[in-house]
Amino acid sequence: MKKNIGEILLEEGLINGDELGKALQEQAKTKERLASILVSLGYLSEEAMLKALSLQMGIPFINLRDYPKIPPVVDPPLSIKFLKQYKIVPLEKRDGILRAAMADPLDSFAVNGLQLAADCRIEPCLGRERDILSVIDQYYGGTVTMEKIIEGIEEKEMEVMPWGAEEEVEHLRDLAHEAPIINLVNLLITRAVEKRASDIHIEAFEDGLHIRYRIDGILHLTESPPKNLHPAIVSRIKIMAKLNIAERRLPQDGRIKLKVLGKDIDVRVSTVPMLYGEGIVMRLLDPTGIIGLDGLGFSANTRKLFEQLITRPYGMFLVTGPTGSGKTTTLYAALSMMNTREKKVITIEDPIEYYLEGVNQIQVKPKIGLTFADGLRSIVRQDPDIIMVGEIRDVETADIAIHAALTGHLVFSTLHTNDASGAVTRLKDMGAEGYLISSSLLGVLAQRLVRVICNKCKAPFTSGKEIVTEFGAEIGFQTYKGQGCEACDNTGYRGRTGIFELLLVNDDIRRLIVEKKGSDIIMQKAAELGMKTLRDDGWEKVRAGITTVDEIIRVTQAQE
């Protein structure tokens, strides 16, 4: 810098000599920067001061209107905390150079830190501090809209080829690395995390592209991009999941690890060829979100019985329910409780949803012959104390699991049945012998997930005829209902909890199993012995104001 700021301001006629003299006197007392003092004394506007600093440093000044509508893609991504702390906004990355607006381009620590973080040379520009903080919030605070991203694609005149076009694969590969497409996919994932979605469904139909989020077990249609962007979106997700973007005839599965809104997220990606293009489902898993027994929703008595069963030295314990009913979450909670230095725990899963510290986990790989049955056969020879089998799917797996339970191992697994007693019938249908089932089975837990009433808009609700019909409650019985608010996205529900049906296999139940009685007889006997059905447990949660009658009816069926 050849001239100081005072000389430049005098030459430009922005201040006079008296004003400069007073500012210099103030600077001697406060040791602040001269330009800031001139602004605080009212001799100079902030914008004039910034333009003068731009001249002094020989770098451009960036007005608010000059910032791009969407942020450039910087790989590796920059920490939002770092950007806010040092008041930096990335503007453009090209040919190994990152242009960035900075409130203080002379801060060598900030420039060097940005250079290391972005792994490229830095070309600093001068920006107004409040503009930079506003743009950071706009870029990274959830205010980037799909409309802005689509505008960016149109402004760039990015040509999106239809499915089947010549040289399509290479074109889509290039397109998937363009900033607008990357930002569009990132926006879809960020919104899903903000809304607590468990899955993102991307589906192409004749009338357009549909994006749906599964929130608390229910699918919700959200704002969707134009259908012509579907090939580019699919290609971007495939590249992130390390899948083959040229293969569109066969289903593919992959995995992505991301950091979204400060949280580490594992994304399981499944692609399937559909009539109007590939359908994608992305399951979002929070590796730190393993729930303990306290968070499952057990009543005091059910939890006590559950803990007694899972602390037995050997035997088989099953959790049943449809897909998405939280079976794996319950087993992980049990394993977390049982996982100590004195016990060796081995699991075989398809897929491994969460990584448990201190637990030996095996991923099923049928393509190379590693099935549940083959893996379980090898696990037994590894001297485990506790074994978890992701799912019993065939008689071979069932037989090995039963024999492992009979030879001194505690075995956990899941089955797809509607109720607890149906697990016995399912094992028999697979070909397992009744006397072996009765000798090895400790208990069966059937479960469902119901939505919890939003606490922010929870209000009393007087029951109608449907409660009398379904549950035999008195007319006018008071329950609760969510009115719908911003916190619950106007659904009236926020979060989920479990309802449970725990079948204890005692001598009476064992006798019925050996006698090959049906699931209805076993269910009737268990109820006589004090077992609460799914509906009973659900009704207790309705009476406690946790959930609604509509939810219980939605996930359970009335017993004949």
Coordinates of C-alpha atoms in Angstrom, one line a residue:
M1 CA 0.0 0.0 0.0
K2 CA 1.7 3.2 -1.2
K3 CA -0.7 5.7 0.4
N4 CA -2.3 5.8 3.8
I5 CA -6.1 6.0 4.1
G6 CA -6.0 9.7 5.2
E7 CA -4.2 10.8 2.0
I8 CA -6.6 8.9 -0.2
L9 CA -9.6 10.4 1.5
L10 CA -8.2 13.9 1.1
E11 CA -7.4 13.3 -2.6
E12 CA -10.9 12.0 -3.2
G13 CA -12.3 15.1 -1.5
L14 CA -14.3 12.9 1.0
I15 CA -12.9 14.7 4.1
N16 CA -11.0 17.9 4.8
G17 CA -7.8 18.6 6.8
D18 CA -9.6 19.6 10.0
E19 CA -11.7 16.5 10.0
L20 CA -8.6 14.4 9.4
G21 CA -6.7 16.2 12.3
K22 CA -9.5 15.5 14.8
A23 CA -9.7 11.9 13.7
L24 CA -5.9 11.5 14.2
Q25 CA -6.2 13.0 17.7
E26 CA -8.9 10.5 18.5
Q27 CA -6.9 7.6 17.1
A28 CA -3.9 8.5 19.4
K29 CA -6.2 8.0 22.4
T30 CA -8.2 4.9 21.3
K31 CA -5.7 3.1 19.0
E32 CA -8.6 2.2 16.7
R33 CA -8.4 2.2 12.9
L34 CA -8.6 5.7 11.3
A35 CA -11.3 4.8 8.8
S36 CA -13.6 3.5 11.6
I37 CA -13.0 6.6 13.7
L38 CA -14.0 8.9 10.7
V39 CA -17.2 6.9 10.3
S40 CA -18.0 7.0 14.0
L41 CA -17.4 10.8 14.1
G42 CA -19.8 11.2 11.2
Y43 CA -17.2 12.7 8.8
L44 CA -17.5 9.7 6.4
S45 CA -20.2 7.3 5.3
E46 CA -19.5 3.5 5.7
E47 CA -19.8 2.9 1.9
A48 CA -17.3 5.8 1.1
M49 CA -14.9 4.4 3.7
L50 CA -15.1 0.9 2.2
K51 CA -14.5 2.3 -1.3
A52 CA -11.5 4.2 0.0
L53 CA -10.1 1.1 1.7
S54 CA -10.6 -0.8 -1.6
L55 CA -8.5 1.8 -3.4
Q56 CA -5.8 1.7 -0.7
M57 CA -5.5 -2.1 -0.7
G58 CA -6.0 -2.5 -4.5
I59 CA -8.8 -5.0 -4.2
P60 CA -12.4 -4.8 -5.4
F61 CA -15.3 -3.8 -3.1
I62 CA -18.3 -6.1 -3.3
N63 CA -21.8 -4.6 -3.0
L64 CA -24.7 -6.7 -1.6
R65 CA -26.2 -6.9 -5.1
D66 CA -22.9 -8.4 -6.5
Y67 CA -23.1 -11.6 -4.3
P68 CA -24.2 -14.7 -6.3
K69 CA -27.7 -16.0 -5.6
I70 CA -26.4 -19.4 -4.5
P71 CA -23.1 -20.2 -2.9
P72 CA -20.3 -21.8 -4.9
V73 CA -19.3 -25.4 -4.1
V74 CA -16.1 -25.6 -2.1
D75 CA -14.7 -29.0 -1.6
P76 CA -13.9 -29.8 1.2
P77 CA -16.9 -27.8 2.6
L78 CA -16.1 -24.8 4.8
S79 CA -17.1 -24.6 8.4
I80 CA -20.0 -22.1 8.9
K81 CA -18.6 -21.2 12.3
F82 CA -15.2 -20.2 10.7
L83 CA -17.0 -18.1 8.0
K84 CA -19.1 -16.3 10.6
Q85 CA -16.2 -15.8 13.0
Y86 CA -13.9 -14.2 10.4
K87 CA -16.7 -12.7 8.3
I88 CA -15.9 -14.4 5.0
V89 CA -18.2 -15.3 2.1
P90 CA -17.0 -17.5 -0.8
L91 CA -17.9 -15.9 -4.2
E92 CA -16.4 -18.1 -6.9
K93 CA -14.0 -21.0 -7.2
R94 CA -12.2 -21.5 -10.6
D95 CA -8.9 -22.9 -11.7
G96 CA -7.7 -23.5 -8.1
I97 CA -8.5 -19.9 -7.0
L98 CA -11.2 -19.0 -4.5
R99 CA -12.6 -15.4 -4.6
A100 CA -14.0 -14.5 -1.2
A101 CA -15.5 -11.4 0.3
M102 CA -13.9 -10.5 3.6
A103 CA -14.7 -7.8 6.2
D104 CA -11.0 -7.6 6.9
P105 CA -8.8 -8.7 4.0
L106 CA -5.7 -7.7 5.9
D107 CA -6.3 -10.4 8.5
S108 CA -3.5 -12.8 7.5
F109 CA -4.7 -15.5 10.0
A110 CA -8.1 -15.5 8.4
V111 CA -6.7 -15.6 4.8
N112 CA -4.2 -18.4 5.7
G113 CA -6.9 -20.4 7.5
L114 CA -9.3 -20.1 4.5
Q115 CA -6.5 -21.2 2.1
L116 CA -5.8 -24.3 4.2
A117 CA -9.5 -25.1 4.6
A118 CA -10.4 -24.6 0.9
D119 CA -7.1 -26.2 -0.3
C120 CA -6.6 -23.4 -2.9
R121 CA -5.2 -19.9 -3.5
I122 CA -7.3 -17.1 -2.1
E123 CA -8.3 -13.9 -4.0
P124 CA -9.7 -11.6 -1.3
C125 CA -12.3 -8.9 -1.9
L126 CA -13.6 -6.3 0.5
G127 CA -17.2 -6.6 1.8
R128 CA -19.4 -4.7 4.2
E129 CA -19.6 -6.7 7.5
R130 CA -23.4 -6.7 7.8
D131 CA -23.7 -7.7 4.1
I132 CA -21.4 -10.7 4.7
L133 CA -23.2 -11.9 7.8
S134 CA -26.6 -11.5 6.0
V135 CA -25.3 -13.5 3.0
I136 CA -23.9 -16.3 5.2
D137 CA -27.3 -16.6 6.8
Q138 CA -28.9 -16.7 3.4
Y139 CA -26.5 -19.3 2.0
Y140 CA -26.2 -21.6 5.1
G141 CA -29.1 -20.7 7.3
G142 CA -31.8 -22.6 5.4
T143 CA -33.0 -19.5 3.5
V144 CA -31.7 -20.7 0.1
T145 CA -34.8 -21.6 -1.8
M146 CA -35.4 -24.1 -4.6
E147 CA -36.7 -21.2 -6.7
K148 CA -33.3 -19.5 -6.4
I149 CA -31.5 -22.6 -7.4
I150 CA -33.7 -23.2 -10.4
E151 CA -33.1 -19.6 -11.4
G152 CA -29.4 -20.3 -11.2
I153 CA -29.7 -23.3 -13.4
E154 CA -31.7 -21.2 -16.0
E155 CA -29.2 -18.3 -15.8
K156 CA -26.4 -20.8 -16.5
E157 CA -28.4 -22.2 -19.4
M158 CA -27.6 -25.7 -18.3
E159 CA -28.9 -28.1 -20.9
V160 CA -30.4 -31.2 -19.2
M161 CA -30.7 -34.1 -21.7
P162 CA -33.7 -36.4 -21.5
W163 CA -33.3 -40.1 -20.6
G164 CA -31.8 -42.0 -23.5
A165 CA -30.1 -39.1 -25.3
E166 CA -26.8 -39.8 -27.0
E167 CA -23.6 -39.2 -24.9
E168 CA -26.0 -38.8 -22.0
V169 CA -23.8 -40.5 -19.3
E170 CA -20.8 -38.2 -19.7
H171 CA -23.1 -35.1 -20.0
L172 CA -24.9 -36.1 -16.8
R173 CA -21.6 -36.8 -15.0
D174 CA -20.5 -33.2 -15.9
L175 CA -23.9 -31.8 -14.9
A176 CA -23.8 -33.6 -11.6
H177 CA -20.7 -31.6 -10.7
E178 CA -22.2 -28.3 -11.5
A179 CA -22.9 -26.0 -8.4
P180 CA -26.7 -25.6 -8.9
I181 CA -27.3 -29.4 -9.1
I182 CA -25.1 -30.0 -6.1
N183 CA -26.9 -27.2 -4.2
L184 CA -30.3 -28.6 -5.2
V185 CA -29.5 -32.1 -3.8
N186 CA -27.9 -30.6 -0.7
L187 CA -31.1 -28.5 -0.2
L188 CA -33.3 -31.6 -0.4
I189 CA -31.2 -33.4 2.2
T190 CA -30.9 -30.3 4.5
R191 CA -34.7 -29.8 4.5
A192 CA -35.2 -33.4 5.3
V193 CA -32.9 -33.2 8.4
E194 CA -34.6 -29.9 9.5
K195 CA -38.0 -31.6 9.3
R196 CA -36.8 -34.7 11.2
A197 CA -37.6 -36.9 8.1
S198 CA -36.4 -40.5 8.2
D199 CA -36.6 -41.0 4.4
I200 CA -36.5 -39.0 1.2
H201 CA -38.5 -40.4 -1.7
I202 CA -37.7 -39.1 -5.2
E203 CA -40.2 -40.4 -7.8
A204 CA -40.8 -39.5 -11.4
F205 CA -44.3 -39.7 -12.8
E206 CA -46.0 -38.8 -16.0
D207 CA -47.1 -35.4 -14.6
G208 CA -43.8 -34.5 -13.0
L209 CA -41.3 -35.2 -10.3
H210 CA -42.4 -35.8 -6.7
I211 CA -40.3 -35.3 -3.6
R212 CA -41.8 -36.7 -0.4
Y213 CA -40.4 -36.8 3.1
R214 CA -41.4 -39.5 5.6
I215 CA -41.9 -37.7 8.9
D216 CA -43.0 -39.6 12.0
G217 CA -43.9 -42.5 9.7
I218 CA -46.2 -40.5 7.3
L219 CA -45.2 -39.4 3.8
H220 CA -45.6 -35.7 3.1
L221 CA -45.3 -34.2 -0.4
T222 CA -43.0 -31.2 -0.5
E223 CA -41.9 -28.6 -3.1
S224 CA -40.4 -30.4 -6.0
P225 CA -38.1 -29.3 -8.9
P226 CA -39.0 -29.6 -12.6
K227 CA -39.2 -33.1 -14.0
N228 CA -36.4 -32.3 -16.6
L229 CA -33.9 -32.1 -13.7
H230 CA -34.7 -35.7 -12.6
P231 CA -31.7 -37.3 -14.5
A232 CA -29.3 -34.8 -13.1
I233 CA -30.6 -35.2 -9.5
V234 CA -30.4 -39.0 -9.8
S235 CA -26.8 -38.8 -11.2
R236 CA -25.7 -36.5 -8.5
I237 CA -27.0 -38.8 -5.7
K238 CA -25.4 -41.8 -7.5
I239 CA -22.1 -40.1 -7.6
M240 CA -22.3 -39.3 -3.9
A241 CA -23.2 -42.9 -3.1
K242 CA -20.4 -44.2 -5.4
L243 CA -22.9 -46.0 -7.6
N244 CA -22.7 -46.6 -11.4
I245 CA -24.6 -43.7 -13.1
A246 CA -24.6 -45.6 -16.4
E247 CA -26.6 -48.5 -14.9
R248 CA -30.3 -47.8 -15.0
R249 CA -31.7 -51.2 -15.7
L250 CA -31.0 -52.8 -12.3
P251 CA -31.5 -51.7 -8.7
Q252 CA -28.5 -50.4 -6.8
D253 CA -27.7 -49.8 -3.2
G254 CA -25.1 -47.4 -1.7
R255 CA -24.3 -45.3 1.3
I256 CA -23.3 -41.6 1.8
K257 CA -21.8 -40.0 4.9
L258 CA -22.6 -36.3 5.3
K259 CA -22.4 -33.5 7.9
V260 CA -25.7 -31.6 7.8
L261 CA -26.6 -28.7 10.1
G262 CA -23.7 -29.7 12.4
K263 CA -24.8 -33.4 12.6
D264 CA -23.1 -36.4 11.1
I265 CA -25.7 -38.3 9.0
D266 CA -25.5 -41.7 7.3
V267 CA -27.6 -41.9 4.2
R268 CA -28.6 -45.3 2.8
V269 CA -29.4 -44.9 -0.9
S270 CA -31.6 -47.4 -2.9
T271 CA -32.3 -46.9 -6.6
V272 CA -34.9 -48.9 -8.6
P273 CA -35.8 -48.6 -12.3
M274 CA -39.4 -47.3 -12.7
L275 CA -41.6 -46.6 -15.7
Y276 CA -40.7 -42.9 -15.9
G277 CA -37.1 -43.0 -14.6
E278 CA -35.3 -44.3 -11.6
G279 CA -36.9 -44.0 -8.2
I280 CA -34.7 -43.2 -5.3
V281 CA -35.2 -43.6 -1.6
M282 CA -32.7 -42.2 0.8
R283 CA -32.9 -43.3 4.5
L284 CA -31.3 -40.8 6.9
L285 CA -29.6 -42.3 9.9
D286 CA -28.1 -40.3 12.8
P287 CA -25.2 -42.5 14.1
T288 CA -25.5 -40.7 17.5
G289 CA -29.3 -41.2 17.7
I290 CA -29.3 -44.7 19.3
I291 CA -32.2 -44.7 21.8
G292 CA -31.8 -46.2 25.2
L293 CA -34.6 -48.2 27.0
D294 CA -35.8 -44.9 28.6
G295 CA -36.8 -43.5 25.2
L296 CA -38.7 -46.5 23.8
G297 CA -42.0 -45.8 25.5
F298 CA -42.2 -48.9 27.7
S299 CA -44.7 -48.9 30.6
A300 CA -43.0 -49.6 34.0
N301 CA -44.3 -53.2 34.1
T302 CA -43.4 -54.0 30.5
R303 CA -39.9 -52.6 30.9
K304 CA -39.3 -54.7 34.1
L305 CA -40.3 -57.9 32.3
F306 CA -38.3 -56.9 29.2
E307 CA -35.1 -56.4 31.3
Q308 CA -35.7 -59.7 33.0
L309 CA -35.8 -61.5 29.6
I310 CA -32.8 -59.9 28.0
T311 CA -30.6 -60.5 31.0
R312 CA -31.1 -64.3 30.9
P313 CA -27.9 -66.3 30.3
Y314 CA -29.2 -68.1 27.3
G315 CA -32.4 -68.5 25.1
M316 CA -34.0 -66.7 22.2
F317 CA -35.9 -63.4 22.3
L318 CA -37.8 -62.1 19.3
V319 CA -39.1 -58.7 18.3
T320 CA -41.9 -58.7 15.7
G321 CA -43.8 -56.1 13.7
P322 CA -44.0 -54.7 10.1
T323 CA -41.2 -52.8 8.4
G324 CA -40.6 -49.4 10.0
S325 CA -42.0 -50.4 13.4
G326 CA -38.7 -49.8 15.3
K327 CA -37.7 -53.5 15.8
T328 CA -34.0 -52.8 15.2
T329 CA -34.0 -49.7 17.4
T330 CA -35.4 -51.9 20.3
L331 CA -32.7 -54.5 19.8
Y332 CA -30.0 -51.9 19.7
A333 CA -31.3 -50.5 22.9
A334 CA -31.1 -54.0 24.5
L335 CA -27.6 -54.5 23.1
S336 CA -26.4 -51.2 24.5
M337 CA -27.6 -52.2 27.9
M338 CA -26.0 -55.7 27.7
N339 CA -22.7 -54.6 26.1
T340 CA -20.1 -54.8 28.8
R341 CA -16.4 -55.8 28.9
E342 CA -17.3 -59.2 30.3
K343 CA -19.5 -60.2 27.3
K344 CA -18.7 -60.7 23.7
V345 CA -21.5 -59.5 21.4
I346 CA -21.7 -60.3 17.7
T347 CA -24.4 -59.2 15.3
I348 CA -25.2 -60.1 11.7
E349 CA -27.3 -57.5 9.9
D350 CA -28.6 -56.4 6.5
P351 CA -27.8 -53.6 6.5
I352 CA -25.9 -52.4 9.6
E353 CA -27.9 -49.3 10.5
Y354 CA -25.9 -48.0 13.5
Y355 CA -22.3 -48.7 14.6
L356 CA -22.1 -49.9 18.2
E357 CA -18.8 -49.4 20.0
G358 CA -17.5 -52.6 21.4
V359 CA -19.9 -54.8 19.4
N360 CA -18.7 -57.0 16.5
Q361 CA -21.0 -56.3 13.6
I362 CA -21.2 -58.3 10.3
Q363 CA -22.8 -57.1 7.1
V364 CA -24.7 -59.7 5.1
K365 CA -23.3 -60.1 1.5
P366 CA -25.4 -62.7 -0.4
K367 CA -23.5 -62.0 -3.6
I368 CA -20.4 -63.7 -2.1
G369 CA -22.3 -66.3 -0.1
L370 CA -22.4 -64.5 3.2
T371 CA -26.0 -65.1 4.2
F372 CA -27.7 -64.9 7.6
A373 CA -27.4 -68.7 7.9
D374 CA -23.7 -68.9 6.8
G375 CA -22.8 -65.9 9.0
L376 CA -24.6 -67.3 12.0
R377 CA -22.9 -70.7 11.6
S378 CA -19.5 -69.0 11.8
I379 CA -20.6 -66.6 14.6
V380 CA -21.3 -69.6 16.9
R381 CA -17.7 -70.7 16.5
Q382 CA -16.5 -67.3 17.7
D383 CA -17.4 -68.0 21.3
P384 CA -20.0 -65.2 21.7
D385 CA -22.2 -64.6 24.8
I386 CA -24.8 -62.6 22.9
I387 CA -25.8 -62.9 19.2
M388 CA -28.1 -60.6 17.3
V389 CA -29.5 -61.8 13.9
G390 CA -31.0 -59.0 11.9
E391 CA -33.9 -61.1 10.7
I392 CA -34.9 -64.8 10.6
R393 CA -35.9 -65.3 7.0
D394 CA -35.7 -69.1 6.4
V395 CA -35.7 -72.4 8.2
E396 CA -31.9 -72.8 8.1
T397 CA -31.4 -69.5 9.9
A398 CA -34.2 -70.4 12.4
D399 CA -32.6 -73.8 13.1
I400 CA -29.1 -72.4 13.8
A401 CA -30.5 -69.6 15.9
I402 CA -32.6 -72.1 18.0
H403 CA -29.6 -74.4 18.5
A404 CA -27.4 -71.5 19.4
A405 CA -30.0 -70.5 22.1
L406 CA -30.1 -74.1 23.4
T407 CA -26.3 -74.3 23.7
G408 CA -25.7 -71.4 26.0
H409 CA -26.0 -68.3 23.9
L410 CA -28.5 -65.4 24.3
V411 CA -30.0 -64.8 20.8
F412 CA -31.9 -61.7 19.7
S413 CA -33.7 -61.5 16.3
T414 CA -36.7 -60.1 14.5
L415 CA -39.6 -61.6 12.5
H416 CA -42.3 -60.0 10.4
T417 CA -45.6 -60.9 12.1
N418 CA -48.6 -58.9 13.2
D419 CA -48.6 -59.9 16.8
A420 CA -46.5 -61.7 19.4
S421 CA -48.2 -65.1 19.2
G422 CA -47.8 -65.1 15.4
A423 CA -44.1 -65.5 15.8
V424 CA -44.6 -69.1 17.0
T425 CA -46.7 -69.9 14.0
R426 CA -44.2 -68.2 11.7
L427 CA -41.3 -70.4 13.0
K428 CA -43.4 -73.5 12.7
D429 CA -44.4 -72.6 9.1
M430 CA -40.6 -72.2 8.3
G431 CA -40.2 -75.8 9.4
A432 CA -38.9 -75.4 13.0
E433 CA -39.9 -78.2 15.4
G434 CA -42.4 -77.2 18.1
Y435 CA -40.4 -78.8 20.9
L436 CA -37.3 -76.9 20.0
I437 CA -39.2 -73.6 19.8
S438 CA -40.7 -74.2 23.2
S439 CA -37.3 -75.1 24.7
S440 CA -35.4 -72.1 23.3
L441 CA -37.9 -69.2 23.2
L442 CA -37.9 -66.8 26.2
G443 CA -40.4 -64.3 24.9
V444 CA -41.7 -62.3 22.0
L445 CA -42.2 -58.5 21.8
A446 CA -44.6 -57.2 19.2
Q447 CA -44.5 -53.4 18.6
R448 CA -45.7 -50.5 16.6
L449 CA -44.8 -46.8 16.4
V450 CA -47.5 -44.2 17.0
R451 CA -47.1 -40.4 16.6
V452 CA -46.9 -38.3 19.8
I453 CA -49.2 -35.3 20.2
C454 CA -47.3 -32.0 19.8
N455 CA -46.8 -30.4 23.2
K456 CA -46.9 -26.8 21.7
C457 CA -50.5 -27.1 20.4
K458 CA -51.9 -29.9 22.6
A459 CA -55.5 -29.3 23.6
P460 CA -58.3 -31.2 25.4
F461 CA -60.6 -33.2 23.0
T462 CA -63.9 -34.7 23.9
S463 CA -64.3 -38.3 22.6
G464 CA -67.0 -39.2 20.2
K465 CA -68.7 -42.5 19.3
E466 CA -65.5 -43.9 17.7
I467 CA -63.9 -44.3 21.1
V468 CA -67.0 -46.0 22.6
T469 CA -67.1 -48.3 19.6
E470 CA -63.4 -49.2 19.5
F471 CA -62.4 -49.1 23.2
G472 CA -65.6 -49.2 25.2
A473 CA -64.9 -45.8 26.9
E474 CA -67.7 -43.7 28.4
I475 CA -69.3 -41.2 26.2
G476 CA -67.6 -37.7 26.5
F477 CA -64.4 -39.2 27.8
Q478 CA -61.7 -36.4 27.6
T479 CA -58.6 -37.1 25.5
Y480 CA -56.1 -34.8 23.8
K481 CA -55.4 -33.7 20.2
G482 CA -52.9 -31.4 18.5
Q483 CA -54.4 -28.3 16.9
G484 CA -51.5 -27.9 14.4
C485 CA -48.7 -25.2 14.8
E486 CA -45.4 -24.2 13.3
A487 CA -43.5 -26.6 15.6
C488 CA -45.3 -29.7 14.2
D489 CA -45.7 -28.4 10.7
N490 CA -49.5 -28.2 11.3
T491 CA -49.8 -31.9 11.7
G492 CA -50.7 -32.0 15.4
Y493 CA -47.9 -34.5 16.1
R494 CA -44.2 -34.3 16.8
G495 CA -42.1 -37.4 17.4
R496 CA -43.1 -41.0 17.9
T497 CA -43.2 -43.6 20.7
G498 CA -43.8 -47.3 20.8
I499 CA -46.7 -49.4 21.9
F500 CA -45.9 -53.0 22.9
E501 CA -47.2 -56.5 23.4
L502 CA -44.9 -58.7 25.4
L503 CA -45.5 -62.5 25.3
L504 CA -43.7 -64.4 28.1
V505 CA -43.1 -68.0 27.3
N506 CA -43.9 -69.9 30.5
D507 CA -44.9 -73.5 31.1
D508 CA -48.5 -72.9 30.0
I509 CA -47.4 -71.3 26.7
R510 CA -44.7 -74.0 26.1
R511 CA -47.3 -76.7 26.4
L512 CA -49.5 -75.0 23.8
I513 CA -46.5 -74.7 21.5
V514 CA -45.6 -78.4 21.8
E515 CA -49.3 -79.3 21.2
K516 CA -49.1 -77.2 18.0
K517 CA -51.9 -74.9 19.0
G518 CA -52.7 -71.9 16.8
S519 CA -51.6 -68.4 17.5
D520 CA -55.2 -67.4 18.5
I521 CA -55.2 -70.0 21.3
I522 CA -51.7 -68.9 22.4
M523 CA -52.9 -65.3 22.4
Q524 CA -56.0 -66.1 24.4
K525 CA -54.0 -68.0 27.0
A526 CA -51.4 -65.2 27.3
A527 CA -54.2 -62.6 27.8
E528 CA -55.6 -64.7 30.6
L529 CA -52.1 -64.7 32.2
G530 CA -52.1 -60.9 32.1
M531 CA -50.5 -60.0 28.8
K532 CA -51.4 -56.5 27.5
T533 CA -52.2 -56.4 23.8
L534 CA -51.0 -53.7 21.4
R535 CA -54.4 -52.1 21.7
D536 CA -54.4 -52.2 25.5
D537 CA -51.0 -50.5 25.6
G538 CA -52.1 -48.0 23.0
W539 CA -55.2 -47.1 25.0
E540 CA -53.2 -46.5 28.1
K541 CA -51.1 -44.0 26.1
V542 CA -54.3 -42.3 24.9
R543 CA -55.6 -42.0 28.4
A544 CA -52.2 -40.5 29.4
G545 CA -52.5 -37.8 26.7
I546 CA -49.5 -39.1 24.8
T547 CA -51.2 -40.1 21.5
T548 CA -54.6 -40.1 19.9
V549 CA -57.3 -42.7 19.3
D550 CA -56.8 -42.2 15.5
E551 CA -53.2 -43.2 15.8
I552 CA -54.0 -46.4 17.7
I553 CA -56.6 -47.4 15.2
R554 CA -54.2 -46.6 12.3
V555 CA -51.5 -49.0 13.5
T556 CA -53.4 -51.8 15.2
Q557 CA -56.4 -54.0 14.4
A558 CA -59.3 -54.9 16.7
Q559 CA -59.1 -58.3 18.2
E560 CA -62.0 -60.6 17.3

